[in-house]
mmCIF file of C-alpha atoms in Angstrom:
data_model
loop_
_atom_site.group_PDB
_atom_site.id
_atom_site.type_symbol
_atom_site.label_atom_id
_atom_site.label_comp_id
_atom_site.label_asym_id
_atom_site.label_seq_id
_atom_site.Cartn_x
_atom_site.Cartn_y
_atom_site.Cartn_z
ATOM 1 C CA MET M 11 97.669 94.944 72.383
ATOM 2 C CA GLU M 12 100.005 97.687 73.599
ATOM 3 C CA LEU M 13 97.324 98.798 76.025
ATOM 4 C CA PHE M 14 97.460 95.386 77.697
ATOM 5 C CA LYS M 15 101.225 95.619 78.084
ATOM 6 C CA ILE M 16 100.912 99.001 79.779
ATOM 7 C CA TYR M 17 98.443 97.710 82.381
ATOM 8 C CA GLU M 18 99.652 94.108 82.682
ATOM 9 C CA ARG M 19 101.585 94.516 85.961
ATOM 10 C CA TYR M 20 98.865 96.706 87.459
ATOM 11 C CA ILE M 21 96.118 94.189 86.654
ATOM 12 C CA TYR M 22 98.220 91.228 87.752
ATOM 13 C CA SER M 23 99.114 92.830 91.100
ATOM 14 C CA ILE M 24 95.449 93.461 91.881
ATOM 15 C CA CYS M 25 94.549 89.892 90.899
ATOM 16 C CA TYR M 26 97.370 88.448 92.968
ATOM 17 C CA SER M 27 96.291 90.464 96.011
ATOM 18 C CA TYR M 28 92.888 88.780 95.825
ATOM 19 C CA THR M 29 93.971 85.235 94.986
ATOM 20 C CA GLN M 30 97.452 84.965 96.493
ATOM 21 C CA ASN M 31 98.058 82.386 93.778
ATOM 22 C CA GLU M 32 100.113 82.957 90.642
ATOM 23 C CA GLN M 33 98.188 80.619 88.334
ATOM 24 C CA ASP M 34 94.761 81.839 89.443
ATOM 25 C CA SER M 35 95.943 85.417 88.971
ATOM 26 C CA LEU M 36 97.158 84.702 85.445
ATOM 27 C CA ASP M 37 93.841 83.037 84.606
ATOM 28 C CA ILE M 38 91.915 86.039 85.910
ATOM 29 C CA VAL M 39 94.164 88.420 83.956
ATOM 30 C CA GLN M 40 93.257 86.538 80.765
ATOM 31 C CA GLU M 41 89.574 86.766 81.647
ATOM 32 C CA ILE M 42 89.965 90.505 82.240
ATOM 33 C CA TYR M 43 91.665 90.940 78.857
ATOM 34 C CA MET M 44 88.707 89.235 77.187
ATOM 35 C CA LYS M 45 86.230 91.453 79.067
ATOM 36 C CA VAL M 46 88.148 94.610 78.166
ATOM 37 C CA PHE M 47 88.376 93.577 74.514
ATOM 38 C CA LYS M 48 84.685 92.707 74.426
ATOM 39 C CA ASN M 49 83.562 95.912 76.184
ATOM 40 C CA ILE M 50 86.075 98.486 74.915
ATOM 41 C CA SER M 51 83.346 100.055 72.784
ATOM 42 C CA SER M 52 81.449 100.959 75.971
ATOM 43 C CA PHE M 53 84.440 102.856 77.376
ATOM 44 C CA ASP M 54 83.851 106.611 77.565
ATOM 45 C CA GLU M 55 86.977 108.209 76.097
ATOM 46 C CA ASP M 56 86.293 111.418 78.029
ATOM 47 C CA ARG M 57 87.034 109.561 81.261
ATOM 48 C CA PRO M 58 90.327 108.095 82.508
ATOM 49 C CA PHE M 59 91.067 104.516 81.459
ATOM 50 C CA ARG M 60 92.799 103.338 84.657
ATOM 51 C CA PRO M 61 89.684 103.503 86.925
ATOM 52 C CA TRP M 62 87.630 101.728 84.250
ATOM 53 C CA ILE M 63 90.077 98.846 83.977
ATOM 54 C CA ARG M 64 90.467 98.774 87.792
ATOM 55 C CA ARG M 65 86.697 98.338 88.164
ATOM 56 C CA ILE M 66 86.684 95.454 85.677
ATOM 57 C CA THR M 67 89.678 93.905 87.445
ATOM 58 C CA VAL M 68 88.277 94.180 90.958
ATOM 59 C CA ASN M 69 84.828 92.961 89.905
ATOM 60 C CA THR M 70 86.361 89.957 88.135
ATOM 61 C CA CYS M 71 88.462 89.179 91.213
ATOM 62 C CA LEU M 72 85.434 89.501 93.494
ATOM 63 C CA ASN M 73 83.489 87.130 91.245
ATOM 64 C CA PHE M 74 86.393 84.696 91.420
ATOM 65 C CA LYS M 75 86.435 84.944 95.221
ATOM 66 C CA ARG M 76 82.698 84.333 95.370
ATOM 67 C CA ASN M 77 83.055 81.288 93.148
ATOM 68 C CA ILE M 78 85.765 79.643 95.235
ATOM 69 C CA LYS M 79 84.581 81.065 98.558
ATOM 70 C CA SER M 80 88.101 82.151 99.450
ATOM 71 C CA ASN M 81 88.695 84.610 102.272
ATOM 72 C CA VAL M 82 92.332 85.331 101.499
ATOM 73 C CA ILE M 83 93.715 88.645 100.310
ATOM 74 C CA SER M 84 97.419 89.142 100.091
ATOM 75 C CA LEU M 85 99.020 92.172 101.594
ATOM 76 C CA ASN M 86 102.534 91.030 100.741
ATOM 77 C CA TYR M 87 103.054 92.849 97.456
ATOM 78 C CA GLU M 88 103.856 96.449 96.785
ATOM 79 C CA TYR M 89 100.639 98.337 96.092
ATOM 80 C CA ALA M 90 100.105 101.035 93.481
ATOM 81 C CA SER M 91 100.773 103.719 96.070
ATOM 82 C CA GLY M 92 104.239 102.258 96.713
ATOM 83 C CA LEU M 93 103.381 101.287 100.262
ATOM 84 C CA CYS M 94 104.075 97.793 101.481
ATOM 85 C CA LEU M 95 104.920 95.934 104.638
ATOM 86 C CA LYS M 96 108.531 95.510 103.629
ATOM 87 C CA ASP M 97 111.223 97.195 105.643
ATOM 88 C CA THR M 98 112.401 100.519 104.358
ATOM 89 C CA ILE M 99 116.058 101.053 103.629
ATOM 90 C CA VAL M 100 117.711 103.540 105.950
ATOM 91 C CA SER M 101 120.902 105.363 105.176
ATOM 92 C CA ASP M 102 122.524 104.577 108.530
ATOM 93 C CA TYR M 103 122.316 100.836 108.803
ATOM 94 C CA ASN M 104 121.566 99.839 112.362
ATOM 95 C CA LEU M 105 121.045 96.157 113.131
ATOM 96 C CA GLU M 106 118.915 96.834 116.209
ATOM 97 C CA GLU M 107 116.609 99.152 114.254
ATOM 98 C CA GLU M 108 116.423 96.591 111.462
ATOM 99 C CA VAL M 109 115.384 93.858 113.902
ATOM 100 C CA GLN M 110 112.765 96.140 115.448
ATOM 101 C CA LYS M 111 111.386 96.997 112.012
ATOM 102 C CA LYS M 112 111.154 93.334 111.068
ATOM 103 C CA GLU M 113 109.374 92.550 114.316
ATOM 104 C CA LEU M 114 106.941 95.434 113.786
ATOM 105 C CA LYS M 115 106.354 94.279 110.203
ATOM 106 C CA LYS M 116 105.534 90.798 111.486
ATOM 107 C CA ILE M 117 103.121 92.174 114.093
ATOM 108 C CA ILE M 118 101.342 94.378 111.524
ATOM 109 C CA LYS M 119 101.166 91.567 108.990
ATOM 110 C CA ASN M 120 99.654 89.214 111.589
ATOM 111 C CA GLY M 121 97.172 91.909 112.586
ATOM 112 C CA LEU M 122 96.083 92.361 108.978
ATOM 113 C CA ILE M 123 95.873 88.635 108.306
ATOM 114 C CA ASN M 124 93.688 88.159 111.386
ATOM 115 C CA LEU M 125 91.160 90.755 110.222
ATOM 116 C CA PRO M 126 87.928 89.477 108.677
ATOM 117 C CA SER M 127 88.200 89.497 104.874
ATOM 118 C CA ASN M 128 85.764 92.396 104.364
ATOM 119 C CA TYR M 129 87.811 94.577 106.757
ATOM 120 C CA ARG M 130 91.085 93.467 105.157
ATOM 121 C CA MET M 131 89.735 94.409 101.753
ATOM 122 C CA VAL M 132 88.658 97.950 102.697
ATOM 123 C CA ILE M 133 91.946 98.534 104.566
ATOM 124 C CA ALA M 134 93.924 97.416 101.504
ATOM 125 C CA LEU M 135 91.897 99.569 99.123
ATOM 126 C CA ARG M 136 92.061 102.636 101.390
ATOM 127 C CA TYR M 137 95.620 102.565 102.660
ATOM 128 C CA PHE M 138 97.548 100.526 100.107
ATOM 129 C CA ASP M 139 95.718 101.444 96.885
ATOM 130 C CA ASP M 140 94.989 104.953 98.215
ATOM 131 C CA LEU M 141 91.319 105.011 97.172
ATOM 132 C CA SER M 142 88.820 107.431 98.684
ATOM 133 C CA TYR M 143 85.856 106.222 100.713
ATOM 134 C CA LEU M 144 83.575 107.016 97.786
ATOM 135 C CA GLU M 145 85.776 105.109 95.316
ATOM 136 C CA ILE M 146 85.782 102.069 97.616
ATOM 137 C CA SER M 147 82.013 102.315 97.994
ATOM 138 C CA GLU M 148 81.526 102.421 94.230
ATOM 139 C CA LEU M 149 84.110 99.723 93.569
ATOM 140 C CA LEU M 150 82.587 97.269 96.053
ATOM 141 C CA ASN M 151 79.023 98.383 95.288
ATOM 142 C CA ARG M 152 78.329 98.995 98.985
ATOM 143 C CA PRO M 153 76.894 102.016 100.817
ATOM 144 C CA LEU M 154 79.387 104.711 101.801
ATOM 145 C CA GLY M 155 78.336 104.424 105.451
ATOM 146 C CA SER M 156 79.137 100.704 105.468
ATOM 147 C CA ILE M 157 82.615 101.388 104.097
ATOM 148 C CA LYS M 158 83.269 104.015 106.786
ATOM 149 C CA THR M 159 81.990 101.654 109.477
ATOM 150 C CA ASP M 160 84.146 98.776 108.231
ATOM 151 C CA LEU M 161 87.239 101.003 108.162
ATOM 152 C CA TYR M 162 86.539 102.305 111.660
ATOM 153 C CA ARG M 163 86.030 98.795 113.025
ATOM 154 C CA ALA M 164 89.062 97.423 111.183
ATOM 155 C CA LYS M 165 91.284 100.165 112.609
ATOM 156 C CA ALA M 166 89.899 99.555 116.100
ATOM 157 C CA ILE M 167 90.639 95.828 115.824
ATOM 158 C CA LEU M 168 94.126 96.507 114.461
ATOM 159 C CA LYS M 169 94.839 99.039 117.197
ATOM 160 C CA LYS M 170 93.793 96.588 119.901
ATOM 161 C CA GLN M 171 95.838 93.762 118.350
ATOM 162 C CA LEU M 172 98.887 95.990 117.971
ATOM 163 C CA GLU M 173 98.617 97.270 121.538
ATOM 164 C CA ASN M 174 98.404 93.699 122.829
ATOM 165 C CA ASP M 175 101.327 92.554 120.680
ATOM 166 C CA MET M 176 103.475 95.553 121.617
ATOM 167 C CA GLU M 177 102.977 94.880 125.349
ATOM 168 C CA VAL M 178 104.379 91.373 125.048
#
């Protein structure tokens, strides 16, 4: 039971990033708890627990997405790495800088939202959850080359969108 409390926020944040819905996320968290409880005997104690529970969480979320055919992934929350699209606090408050940061945040957020869901997912896992290419490949059960290609294409699309938005 204490184990669930330790990982509750972590699991919920991953679920919410996939569903962008509080109730669906809570339902998935409960499903994950049942899977962990049922399969805890298969956990190899010589390996770290966090990646094991992350795999269960992501797989459960992916199954949920497949079942509802949703293409939405939220990039609005603070990821495990601490990165988010929120403005950073600066020591010398400058209104003009603050406005520019908010505008840039909006442009980046729109660029990410406009990416196809498979590109959005690999971008989120790589840059917000700080996973390696190999970890993403294993997590999504896709070839490493496909992950690299998706990341390259996603960055190219984002770069083009950002360049266009910055010119305006």
